[in-house]
Short mmCIF file of C-alpha atoms and ligand atoms in Angstrom, two decimals:
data_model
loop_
_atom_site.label_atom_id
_atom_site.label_comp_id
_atom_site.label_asym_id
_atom_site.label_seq_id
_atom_site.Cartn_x
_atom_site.Cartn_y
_atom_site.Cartn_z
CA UNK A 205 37.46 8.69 1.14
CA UNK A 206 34.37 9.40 3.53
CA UNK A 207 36.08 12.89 4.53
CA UNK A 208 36.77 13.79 1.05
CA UNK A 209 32.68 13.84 -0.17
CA UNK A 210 30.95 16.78 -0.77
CA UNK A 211 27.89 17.82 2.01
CA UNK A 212 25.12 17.79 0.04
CA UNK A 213 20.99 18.70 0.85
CA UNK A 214 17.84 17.24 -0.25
CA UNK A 215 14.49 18.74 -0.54
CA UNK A 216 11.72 16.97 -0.64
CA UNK A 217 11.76 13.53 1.41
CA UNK A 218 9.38 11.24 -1.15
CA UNK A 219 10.19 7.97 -2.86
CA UNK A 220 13.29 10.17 -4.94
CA UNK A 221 14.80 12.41 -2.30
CA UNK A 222 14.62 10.06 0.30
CA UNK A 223 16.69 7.14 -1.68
CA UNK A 224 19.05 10.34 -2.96
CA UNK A 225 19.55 11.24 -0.03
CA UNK A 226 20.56 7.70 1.66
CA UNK A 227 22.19 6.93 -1.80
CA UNK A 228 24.77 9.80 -1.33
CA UNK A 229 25.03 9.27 2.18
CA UNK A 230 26.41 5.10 1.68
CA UNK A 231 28.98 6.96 -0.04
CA UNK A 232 30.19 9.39 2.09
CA UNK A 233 28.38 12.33 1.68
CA UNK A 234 26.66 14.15 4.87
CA UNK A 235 22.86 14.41 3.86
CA UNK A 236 20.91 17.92 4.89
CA UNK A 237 17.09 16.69 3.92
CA UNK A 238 14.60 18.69 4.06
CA UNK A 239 10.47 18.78 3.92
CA UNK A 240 7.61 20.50 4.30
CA UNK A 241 5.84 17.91 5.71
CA UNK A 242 6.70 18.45 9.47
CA UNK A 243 5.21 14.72 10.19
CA UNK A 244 6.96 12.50 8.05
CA UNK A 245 10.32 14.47 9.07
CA UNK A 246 9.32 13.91 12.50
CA UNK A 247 9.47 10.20 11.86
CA UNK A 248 12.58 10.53 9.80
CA UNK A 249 14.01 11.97 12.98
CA UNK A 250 12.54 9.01 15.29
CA UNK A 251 14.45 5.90 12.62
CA UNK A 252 11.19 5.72 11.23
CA UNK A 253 10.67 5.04 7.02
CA UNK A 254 7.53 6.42 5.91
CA UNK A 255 7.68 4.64 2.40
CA UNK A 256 8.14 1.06 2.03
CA UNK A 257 10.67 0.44 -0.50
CA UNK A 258 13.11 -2.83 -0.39
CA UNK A 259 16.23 -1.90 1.44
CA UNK A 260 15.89 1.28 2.07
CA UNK A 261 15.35 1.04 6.02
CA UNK A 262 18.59 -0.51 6.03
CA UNK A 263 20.57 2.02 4.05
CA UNK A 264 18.85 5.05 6.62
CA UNK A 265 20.04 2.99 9.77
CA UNK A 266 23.59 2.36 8.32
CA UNK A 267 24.12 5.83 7.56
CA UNK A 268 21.90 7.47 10.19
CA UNK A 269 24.95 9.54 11.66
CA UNK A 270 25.75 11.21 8.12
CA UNK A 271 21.54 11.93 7.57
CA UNK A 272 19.90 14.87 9.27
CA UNK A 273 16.32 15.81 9.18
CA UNK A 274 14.45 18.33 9.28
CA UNK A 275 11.65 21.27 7.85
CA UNK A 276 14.01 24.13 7.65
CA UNK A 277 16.35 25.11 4.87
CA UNK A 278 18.99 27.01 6.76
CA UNK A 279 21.39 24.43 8.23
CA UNK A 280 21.28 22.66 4.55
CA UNK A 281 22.11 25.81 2.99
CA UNK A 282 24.85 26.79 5.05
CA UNK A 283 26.16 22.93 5.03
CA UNK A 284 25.61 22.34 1.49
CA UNK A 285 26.68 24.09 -1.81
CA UNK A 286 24.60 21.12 -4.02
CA UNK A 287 20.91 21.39 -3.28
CA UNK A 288 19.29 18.39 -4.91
CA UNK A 289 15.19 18.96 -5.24
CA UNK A 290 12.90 15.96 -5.02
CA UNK A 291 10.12 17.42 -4.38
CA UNK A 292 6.67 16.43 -6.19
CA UNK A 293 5.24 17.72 -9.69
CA UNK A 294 1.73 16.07 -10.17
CA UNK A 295 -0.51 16.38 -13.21
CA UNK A 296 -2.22 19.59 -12.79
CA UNK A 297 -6.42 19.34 -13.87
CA UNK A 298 -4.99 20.51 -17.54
CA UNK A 299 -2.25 17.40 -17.59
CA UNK A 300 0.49 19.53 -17.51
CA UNK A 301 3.08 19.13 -14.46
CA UNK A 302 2.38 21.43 -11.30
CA UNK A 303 5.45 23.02 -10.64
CA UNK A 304 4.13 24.70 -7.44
CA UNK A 305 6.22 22.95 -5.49
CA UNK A 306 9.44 23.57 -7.18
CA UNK A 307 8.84 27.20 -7.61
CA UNK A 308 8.12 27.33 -3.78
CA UNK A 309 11.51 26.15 -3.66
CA UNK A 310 12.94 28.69 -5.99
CA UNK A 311 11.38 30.88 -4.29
CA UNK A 312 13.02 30.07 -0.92
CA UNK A 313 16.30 30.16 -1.98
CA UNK A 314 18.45 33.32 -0.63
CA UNK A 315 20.71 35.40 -3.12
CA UNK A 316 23.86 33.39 -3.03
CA UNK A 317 27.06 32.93 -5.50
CA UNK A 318 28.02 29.53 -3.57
CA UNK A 319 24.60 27.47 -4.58
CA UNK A 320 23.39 25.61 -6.87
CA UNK A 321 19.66 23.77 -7.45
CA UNK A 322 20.31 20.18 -8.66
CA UNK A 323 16.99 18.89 -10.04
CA UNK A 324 15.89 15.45 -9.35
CA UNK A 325 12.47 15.86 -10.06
CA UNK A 326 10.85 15.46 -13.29
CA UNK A 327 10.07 18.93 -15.29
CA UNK A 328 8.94 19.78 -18.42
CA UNK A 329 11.52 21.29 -20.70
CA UNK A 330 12.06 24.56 -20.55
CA UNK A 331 12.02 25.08 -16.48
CA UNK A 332 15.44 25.31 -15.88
CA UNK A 333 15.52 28.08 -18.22
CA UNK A 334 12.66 29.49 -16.43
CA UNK A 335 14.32 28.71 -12.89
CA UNK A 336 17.18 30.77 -14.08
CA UNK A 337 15.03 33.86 -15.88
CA UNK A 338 13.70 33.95 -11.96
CA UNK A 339 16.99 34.18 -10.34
CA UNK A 340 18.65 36.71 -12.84
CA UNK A 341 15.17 38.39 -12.45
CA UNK A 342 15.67 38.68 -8.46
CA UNK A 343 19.05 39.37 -8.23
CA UNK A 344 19.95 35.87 -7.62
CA UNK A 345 22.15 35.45 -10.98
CA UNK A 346 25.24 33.51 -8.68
CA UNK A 347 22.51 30.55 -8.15
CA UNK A 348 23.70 28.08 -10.30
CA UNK A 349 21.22 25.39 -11.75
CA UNK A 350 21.95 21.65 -12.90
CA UNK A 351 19.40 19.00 -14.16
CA UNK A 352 20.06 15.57 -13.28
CA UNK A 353 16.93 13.56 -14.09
CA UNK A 354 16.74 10.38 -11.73
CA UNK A 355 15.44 6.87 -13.35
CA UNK A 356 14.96 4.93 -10.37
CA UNK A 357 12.27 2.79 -10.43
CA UNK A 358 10.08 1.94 -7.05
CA UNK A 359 10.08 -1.08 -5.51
CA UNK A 360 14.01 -1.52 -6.93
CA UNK A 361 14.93 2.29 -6.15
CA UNK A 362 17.89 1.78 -4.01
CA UNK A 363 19.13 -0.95 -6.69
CA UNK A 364 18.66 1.23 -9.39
CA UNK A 365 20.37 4.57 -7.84
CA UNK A 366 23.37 2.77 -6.71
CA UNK A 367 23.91 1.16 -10.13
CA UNK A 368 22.00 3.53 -12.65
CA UNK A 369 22.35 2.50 -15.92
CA UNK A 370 23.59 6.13 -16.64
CA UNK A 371 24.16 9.49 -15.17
CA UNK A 372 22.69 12.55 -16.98
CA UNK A 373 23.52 16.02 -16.25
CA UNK A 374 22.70 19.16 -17.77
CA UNK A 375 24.32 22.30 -16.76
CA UNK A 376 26.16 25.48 -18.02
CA UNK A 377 29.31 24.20 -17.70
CA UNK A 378 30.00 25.96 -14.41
CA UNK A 379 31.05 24.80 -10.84
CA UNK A 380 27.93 23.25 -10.00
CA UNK A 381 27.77 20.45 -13.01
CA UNK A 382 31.62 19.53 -12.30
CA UNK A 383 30.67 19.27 -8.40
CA UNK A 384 27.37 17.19 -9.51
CA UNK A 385 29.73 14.81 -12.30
CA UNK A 386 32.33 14.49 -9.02
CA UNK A 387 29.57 13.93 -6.91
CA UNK A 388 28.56 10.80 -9.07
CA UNK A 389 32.37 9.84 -10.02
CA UNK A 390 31.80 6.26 -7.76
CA UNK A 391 29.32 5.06 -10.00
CA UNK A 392 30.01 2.54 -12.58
CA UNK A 393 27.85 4.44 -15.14
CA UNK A 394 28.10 5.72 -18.40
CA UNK A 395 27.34 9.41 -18.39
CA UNK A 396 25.51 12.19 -20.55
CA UNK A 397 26.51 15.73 -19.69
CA UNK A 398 24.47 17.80 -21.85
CA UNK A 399 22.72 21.01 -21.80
CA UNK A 400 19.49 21.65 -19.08
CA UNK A 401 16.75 21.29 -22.26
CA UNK A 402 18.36 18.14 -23.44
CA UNK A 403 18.74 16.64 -19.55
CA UNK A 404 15.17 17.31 -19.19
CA UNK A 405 13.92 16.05 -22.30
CA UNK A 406 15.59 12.77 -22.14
CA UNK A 407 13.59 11.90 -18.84
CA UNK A 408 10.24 12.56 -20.25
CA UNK A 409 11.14 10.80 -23.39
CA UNK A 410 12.46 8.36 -21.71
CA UNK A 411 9.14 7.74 -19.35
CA UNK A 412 7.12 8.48 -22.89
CA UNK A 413 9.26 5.94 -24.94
CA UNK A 414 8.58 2.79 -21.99
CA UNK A 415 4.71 3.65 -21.99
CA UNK A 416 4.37 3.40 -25.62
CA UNK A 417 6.17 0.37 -25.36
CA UNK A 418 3.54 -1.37 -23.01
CA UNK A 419 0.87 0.52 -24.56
CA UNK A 420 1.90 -1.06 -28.16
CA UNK A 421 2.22 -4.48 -26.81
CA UNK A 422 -0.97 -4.19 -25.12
CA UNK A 423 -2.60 -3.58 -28.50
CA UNK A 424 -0.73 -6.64 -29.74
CA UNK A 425 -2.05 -8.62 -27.11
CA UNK A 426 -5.54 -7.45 -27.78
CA UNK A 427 -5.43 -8.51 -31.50
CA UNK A 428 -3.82 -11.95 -30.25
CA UNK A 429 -7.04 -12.50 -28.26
CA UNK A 430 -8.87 -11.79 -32.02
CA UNK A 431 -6.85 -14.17 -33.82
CA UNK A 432 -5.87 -16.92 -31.68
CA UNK A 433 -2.34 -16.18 -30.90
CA UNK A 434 -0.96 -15.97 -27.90
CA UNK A 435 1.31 -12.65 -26.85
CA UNK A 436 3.58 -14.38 -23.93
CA UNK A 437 4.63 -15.90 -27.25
CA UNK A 438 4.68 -13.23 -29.54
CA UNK A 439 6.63 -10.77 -26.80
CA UNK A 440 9.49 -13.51 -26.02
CA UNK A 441 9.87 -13.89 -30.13
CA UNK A 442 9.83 -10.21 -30.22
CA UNK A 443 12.32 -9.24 -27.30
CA UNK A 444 14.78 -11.68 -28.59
CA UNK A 445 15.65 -8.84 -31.25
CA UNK A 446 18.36 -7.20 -30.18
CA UNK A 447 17.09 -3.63 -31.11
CA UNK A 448 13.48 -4.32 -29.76
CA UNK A 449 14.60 -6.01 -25.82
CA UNK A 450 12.58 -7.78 -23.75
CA UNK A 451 11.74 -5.59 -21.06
CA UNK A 452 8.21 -3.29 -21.01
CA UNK A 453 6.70 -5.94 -23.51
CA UNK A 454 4.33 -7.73 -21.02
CA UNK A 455 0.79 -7.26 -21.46
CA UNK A 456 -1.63 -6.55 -18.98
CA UNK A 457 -3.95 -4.45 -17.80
CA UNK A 458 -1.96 -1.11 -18.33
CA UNK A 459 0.77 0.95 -17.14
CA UNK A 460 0.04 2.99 -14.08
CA UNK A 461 2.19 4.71 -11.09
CA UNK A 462 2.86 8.17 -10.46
CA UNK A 463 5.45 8.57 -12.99
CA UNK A 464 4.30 7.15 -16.35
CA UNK A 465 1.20 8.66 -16.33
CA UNK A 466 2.07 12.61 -15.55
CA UNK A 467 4.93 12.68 -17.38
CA UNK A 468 2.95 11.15 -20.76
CA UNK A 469 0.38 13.58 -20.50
CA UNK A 470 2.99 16.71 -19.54
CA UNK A 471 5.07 15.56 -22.57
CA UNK A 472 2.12 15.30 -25.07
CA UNK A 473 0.92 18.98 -23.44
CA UNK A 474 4.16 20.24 -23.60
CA UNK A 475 4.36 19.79 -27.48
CA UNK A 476 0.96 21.01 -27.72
CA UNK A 477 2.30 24.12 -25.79
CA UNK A 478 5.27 24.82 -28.15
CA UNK A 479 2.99 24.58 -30.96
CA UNK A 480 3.52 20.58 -31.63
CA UNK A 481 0.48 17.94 -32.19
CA UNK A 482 2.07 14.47 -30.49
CA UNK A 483 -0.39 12.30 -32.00
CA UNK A 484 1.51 9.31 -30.66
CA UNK A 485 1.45 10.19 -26.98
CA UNK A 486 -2.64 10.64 -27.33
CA UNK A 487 -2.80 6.82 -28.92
CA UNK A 488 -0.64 5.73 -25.96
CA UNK A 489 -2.45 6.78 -23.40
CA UNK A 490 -6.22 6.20 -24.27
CA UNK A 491 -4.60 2.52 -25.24
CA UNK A 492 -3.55 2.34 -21.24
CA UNK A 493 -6.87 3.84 -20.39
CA UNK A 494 -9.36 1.26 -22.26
CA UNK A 495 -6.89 -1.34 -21.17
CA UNK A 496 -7.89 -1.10 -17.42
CA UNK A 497 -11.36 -1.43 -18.29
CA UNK A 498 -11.00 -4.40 -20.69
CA UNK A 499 -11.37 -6.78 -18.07
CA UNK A 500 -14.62 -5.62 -17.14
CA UNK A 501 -15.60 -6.79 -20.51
CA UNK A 502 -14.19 -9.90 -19.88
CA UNK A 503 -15.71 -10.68 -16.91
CA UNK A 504 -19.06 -10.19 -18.26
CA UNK A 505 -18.72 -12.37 -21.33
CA UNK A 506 -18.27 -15.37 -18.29
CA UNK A 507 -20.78 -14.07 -15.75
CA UNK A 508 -22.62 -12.20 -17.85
CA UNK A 509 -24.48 -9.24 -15.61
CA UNK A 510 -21.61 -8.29 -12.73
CA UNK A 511 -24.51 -7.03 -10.05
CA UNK A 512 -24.15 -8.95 -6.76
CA UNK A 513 -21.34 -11.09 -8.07
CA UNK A 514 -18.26 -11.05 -6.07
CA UNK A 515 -14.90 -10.14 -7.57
CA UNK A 516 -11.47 -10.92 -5.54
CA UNK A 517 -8.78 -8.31 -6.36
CA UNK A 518 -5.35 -9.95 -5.76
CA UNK A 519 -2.71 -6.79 -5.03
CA UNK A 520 -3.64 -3.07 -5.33
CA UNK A 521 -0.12 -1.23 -5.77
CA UNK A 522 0.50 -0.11 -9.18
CA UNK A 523 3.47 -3.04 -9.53
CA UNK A 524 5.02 -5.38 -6.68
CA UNK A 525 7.41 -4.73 -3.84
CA UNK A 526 5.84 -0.94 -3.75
CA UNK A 527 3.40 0.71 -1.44
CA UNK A 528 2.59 3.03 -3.90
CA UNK A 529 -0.99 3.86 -5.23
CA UNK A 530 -0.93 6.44 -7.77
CA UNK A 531 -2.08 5.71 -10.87
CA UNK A 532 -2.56 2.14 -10.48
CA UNK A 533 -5.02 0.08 -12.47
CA UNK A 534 -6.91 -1.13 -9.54
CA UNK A 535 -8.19 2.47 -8.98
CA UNK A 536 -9.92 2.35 -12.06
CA UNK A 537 -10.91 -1.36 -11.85
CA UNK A 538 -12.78 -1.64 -8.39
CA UNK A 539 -14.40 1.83 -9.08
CA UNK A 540 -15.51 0.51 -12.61
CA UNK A 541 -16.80 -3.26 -11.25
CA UNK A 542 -18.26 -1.57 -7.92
CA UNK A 543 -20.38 0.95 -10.67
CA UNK A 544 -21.49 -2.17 -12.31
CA UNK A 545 -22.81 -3.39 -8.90
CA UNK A 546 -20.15 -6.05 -7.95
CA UNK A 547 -18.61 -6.99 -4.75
CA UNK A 548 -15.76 -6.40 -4.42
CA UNK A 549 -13.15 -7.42 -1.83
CA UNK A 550 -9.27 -7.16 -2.21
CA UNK A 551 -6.14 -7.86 -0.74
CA UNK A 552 -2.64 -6.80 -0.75
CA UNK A 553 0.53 -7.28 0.95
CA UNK A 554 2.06 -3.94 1.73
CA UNK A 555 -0.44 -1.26 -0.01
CA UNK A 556 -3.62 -1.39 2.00
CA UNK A 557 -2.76 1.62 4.05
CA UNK A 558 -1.97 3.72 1.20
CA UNK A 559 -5.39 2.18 -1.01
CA UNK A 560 -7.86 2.83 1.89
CA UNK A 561 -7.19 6.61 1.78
CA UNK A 562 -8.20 6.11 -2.07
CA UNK A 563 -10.63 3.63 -1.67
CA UNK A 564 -12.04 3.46 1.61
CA UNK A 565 -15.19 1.83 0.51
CA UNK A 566 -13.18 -1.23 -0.35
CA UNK A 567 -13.78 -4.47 1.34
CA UNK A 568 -10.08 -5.42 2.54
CA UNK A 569 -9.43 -8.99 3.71
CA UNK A 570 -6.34 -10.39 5.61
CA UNK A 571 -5.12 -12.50 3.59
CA UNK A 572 -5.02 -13.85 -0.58
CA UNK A 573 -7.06 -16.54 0.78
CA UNK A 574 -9.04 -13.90 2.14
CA UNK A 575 -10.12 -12.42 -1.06
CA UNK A 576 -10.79 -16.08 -2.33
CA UNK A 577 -13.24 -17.23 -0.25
CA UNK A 578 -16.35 -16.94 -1.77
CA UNK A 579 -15.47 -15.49 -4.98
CA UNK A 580 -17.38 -15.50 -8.36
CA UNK A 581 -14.58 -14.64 -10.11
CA UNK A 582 -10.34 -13.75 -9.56
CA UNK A 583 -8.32 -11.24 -11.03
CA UNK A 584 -4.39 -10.90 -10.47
CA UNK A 585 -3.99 -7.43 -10.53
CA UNK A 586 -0.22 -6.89 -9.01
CA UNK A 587 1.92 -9.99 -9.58
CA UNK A 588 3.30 -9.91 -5.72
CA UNK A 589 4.99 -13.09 -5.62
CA UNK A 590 2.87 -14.72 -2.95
CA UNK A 591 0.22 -14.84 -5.61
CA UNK A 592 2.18 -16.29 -7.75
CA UNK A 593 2.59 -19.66 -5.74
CA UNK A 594 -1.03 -19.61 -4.47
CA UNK A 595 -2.12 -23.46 -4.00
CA UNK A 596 -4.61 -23.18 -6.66
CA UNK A 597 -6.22 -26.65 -5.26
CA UNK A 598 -6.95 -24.54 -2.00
CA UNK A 599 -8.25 -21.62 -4.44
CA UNK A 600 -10.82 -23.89 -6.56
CA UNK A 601 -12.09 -25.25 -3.01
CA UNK A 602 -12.35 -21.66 -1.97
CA UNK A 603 -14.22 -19.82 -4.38
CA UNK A 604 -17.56 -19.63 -5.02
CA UNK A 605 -17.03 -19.61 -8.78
CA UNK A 606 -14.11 -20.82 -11.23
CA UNK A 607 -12.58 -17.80 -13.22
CA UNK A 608 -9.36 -16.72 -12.50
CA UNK A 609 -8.43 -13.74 -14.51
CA UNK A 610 -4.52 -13.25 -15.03
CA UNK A 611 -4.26 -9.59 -15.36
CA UNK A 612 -0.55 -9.47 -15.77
CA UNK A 613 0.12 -12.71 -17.48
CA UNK A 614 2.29 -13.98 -14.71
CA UNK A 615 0.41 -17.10 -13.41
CA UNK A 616 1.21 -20.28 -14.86
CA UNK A 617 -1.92 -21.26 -16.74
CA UNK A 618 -1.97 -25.12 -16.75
CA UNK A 619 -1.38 -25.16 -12.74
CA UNK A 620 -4.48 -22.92 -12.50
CA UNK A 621 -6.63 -25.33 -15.75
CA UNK A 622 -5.18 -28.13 -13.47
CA UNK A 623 -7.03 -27.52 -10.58
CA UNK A 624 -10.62 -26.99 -12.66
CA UNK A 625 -10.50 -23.47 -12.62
CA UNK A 626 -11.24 -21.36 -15.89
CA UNK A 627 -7.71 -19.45 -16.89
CA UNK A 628 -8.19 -15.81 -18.75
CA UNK A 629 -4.91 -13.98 -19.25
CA UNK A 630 -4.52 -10.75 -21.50
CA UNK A 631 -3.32 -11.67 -25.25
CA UNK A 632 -3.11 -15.47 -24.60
N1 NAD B 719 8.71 7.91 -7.71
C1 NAD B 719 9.47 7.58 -8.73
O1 NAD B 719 9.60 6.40 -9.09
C2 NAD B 719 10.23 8.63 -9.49
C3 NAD B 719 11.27 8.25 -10.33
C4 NAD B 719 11.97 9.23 -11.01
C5 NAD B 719 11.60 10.56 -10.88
N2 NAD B 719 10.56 10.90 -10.07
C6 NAD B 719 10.22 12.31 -9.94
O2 NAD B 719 10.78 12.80 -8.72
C7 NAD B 719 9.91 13.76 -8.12
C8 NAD B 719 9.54 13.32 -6.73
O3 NAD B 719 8.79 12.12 -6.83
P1 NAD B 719 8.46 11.24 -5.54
O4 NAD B 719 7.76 10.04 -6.02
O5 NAD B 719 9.67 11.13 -4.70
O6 NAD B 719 7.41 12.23 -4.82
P2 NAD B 719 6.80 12.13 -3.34
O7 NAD B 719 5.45 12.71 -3.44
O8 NAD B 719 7.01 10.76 -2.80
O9 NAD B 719 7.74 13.12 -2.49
C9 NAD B 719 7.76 14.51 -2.64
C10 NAD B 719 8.15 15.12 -1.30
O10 NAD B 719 8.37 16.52 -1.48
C11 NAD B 719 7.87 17.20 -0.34
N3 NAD B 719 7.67 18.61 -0.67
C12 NAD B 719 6.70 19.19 -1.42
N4 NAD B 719 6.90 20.51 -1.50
C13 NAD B 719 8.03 20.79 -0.80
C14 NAD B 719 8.77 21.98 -0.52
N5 NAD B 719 8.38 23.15 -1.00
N6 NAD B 719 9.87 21.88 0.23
C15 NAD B 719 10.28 20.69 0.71
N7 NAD B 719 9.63 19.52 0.47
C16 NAD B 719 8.51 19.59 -0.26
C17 NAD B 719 6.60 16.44 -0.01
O11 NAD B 719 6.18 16.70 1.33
C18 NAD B 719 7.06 15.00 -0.23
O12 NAD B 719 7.61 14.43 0.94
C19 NAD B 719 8.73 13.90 -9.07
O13 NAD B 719 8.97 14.97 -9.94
C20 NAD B 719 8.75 12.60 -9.83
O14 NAD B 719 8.18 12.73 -11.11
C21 NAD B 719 9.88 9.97 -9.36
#
């Protein structure tokens, strides 16, 4: 089967491209990866991962013989008719998604009837048609273009692309969106082939759809804390519906990541851009944005004034079993508590590398224990699992204080009351 799969190349070597592009190679396909970033390729080259993501070091070494690296295009062009792009599209200042990097990509590619651009990464609607207006424009008309939006989520991304829950492509109907559909014939998915609008759409509305979830149940959670109810309750009661599910109904202290939080704001901006007010979108993401500060508030109502108190932060990475930084909540947090004149020192398991370049003014200890010791106050901000079965005994002993804030409802609350230590979740 190995000999039958098609050769394929990926651009861009970040959390997407890289798990693409070790993803197709499990199955058979030899991998032509390229980036501009002549470092991390250089450690690609040495065996080295540059991301942390669970079992992804694994899947490189297994398939290392079938993976080549490197910063030019050539040798994946004249290897490869599928060119999948993973390459980033950040918010811009205005909110809406820089495509810089994906037009310096269309912009590389040489006139050629025996391509096509697969697109991985996420763009607003209308680029492919743009993509293809440059081609035609440049003589490049036999470049064929597919969109096939990728839903992986870090920290499970090699999970999640070996068993998606579904396979979208958009294309014209031409070679290149048979080649992509026979590309992904092995997995067990249902699949959408659609046109290149609709393939792109459904990935931002998809990403748009999740965060309104969380931001709605956030709100619920913040009227539970009004009225006495508590929303651990309320979501399980909730997800139990069949048409509602449970999953993207825990409250906390806000959505964050590098995908949620560009692709809201390039949705809302690209209906504003068509001509479209998305009044929704602008609830859903101020509710994310106050929701990362709430806790401030909280803290204050125990130790009143926050000046020379010191605040533990347990986990930085926008969600577990990720090294990632963007857009997490703890950004926002230690910058808001350290403006209010707090210590504060903070620990996590696998993203302090990434969180010093962001914060290097953060006091980092060694250890959860680490950011105990002599603390006023707690606050759980990425539910790593060590956390989770801290010895709370050890923790009351530790700390200077006894508040032990539960930003992501994931503690068990009597185990913490248990060991005198004052429990605060979010909605409960
Ligand atoms: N991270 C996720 O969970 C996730 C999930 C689904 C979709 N996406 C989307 O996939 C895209 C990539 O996301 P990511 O998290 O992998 O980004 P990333 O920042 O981790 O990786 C992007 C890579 O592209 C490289 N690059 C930039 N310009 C290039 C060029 N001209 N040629 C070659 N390489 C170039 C960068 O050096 C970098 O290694 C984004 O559009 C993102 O929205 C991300």
């Amino acid at each position: 089967m190995a000999a039958e799969r098609q050769p394929i190349g990926v651009i861009g070597t970040g959390y997407v491209g890289l798990v693409t592009a070790a993803g197709f190679a499990e199955l058979g396909s030899e991998v032509w990866c390229v980036d501009i970033d002549a470092e991390k390729i250089a450690r690609l080259q040495r065996g080295e991962v540059p991301i942390y993501e669970p079992g992804l070091q694994e899947l490189l070494a297994r398939n290392s013989e079938r993976l080549h690296f490197s910063t030019e295009l050539a040798e994946a062009l004249e290897r490869a008719r599928l060119l999948f792009v993973a390459v980033g599209t950040p918010p811009t200042h205005s909110g809406d998604a820089d495509l810089s990097a994906v037009h310096q990509v269309v912009d590389s590619m040489p006139a050629s009837d025996r391509h096509a651009l697969v697109m991985k990464s996420t763009v607003p609607c209308g680029t492919g048609a743009n993509v293809k207006r440059i081609f035609r424009e440049r003589g490049r008309d036999g470049f064929s273009y597919v969109s096939c939006p990728e839903f992986l989520k870090e920290g499970s991304a090699v999970k999640d692309f070996m068993s998606p829950d579904r396979v979208v492509i958009g294309d014209d109907g031409d070679w290149a969106g048979d080649a992509v559909v026979q590309l992904y014939e092995p997995f067990d998915a249902p699949r959408v082939r659609t046109d290149i609008a609709s393939a792109e759409m459904i990935k931002l509305a998809a990403n748009a759809f999740l965060a309104t979830k969380i931001s709605f149940i956030n709100e619920i959670a913040n009227v539970c804390e009004q009225v006495g109810a508590d929303v651990v309750e309320v979501s399980r009661g909730m997800g139990l519906d069949a048409r509602i599910g449970p999953k993207f109904l825990q409250a906390g202290l806000g959505y964050g990541g590098s995908c949620f939080t560009k692709d809201v704001s390039a949705l809302k901006l690209l209906a504003g851009n068509s001509g479209y007010h998305f009044q929704l979108l602008n609830a859903v993401i101020e509710v994310n944005e106050l929701q990362k500060r709430r806790v401030v508030a909280k803290l204050e109502r125990h130790l009143g004034e926050l000046a020379g108190r010191h605040v533990g932060l347990l986990g930085l990475a926008f969600k577990p079993n990720t090294d990632d930084m963007r857009g997490a909540s703890s950004l926002v947090l230690a910058a808001r508590l350290q403006a209010e004149g707090a210590h504060v020192k903070a620990f996590d398991p696998i993203a302090e590398v990434q969180a010093r370049k962001l914060m290097p003014q953060l006091d980092y200890a060694d250890s959860a224990m680490g950011t105990v010791e002599g603390a006023d106050a707690l606050i759980l901000v990425t539910e790593w699992p060590e956390f989770l079965e801290l010895d709370w005994g050890k923790v009351a002993g530790a700390m200077s204080g006894n508040l032990v804030i539960d930003g992501r409802n994931a503690l068990d609350p009597q185990a913490v009351r248990a060991a005198g230590l004052l429990y605060e979740g979010i909605g409960r």
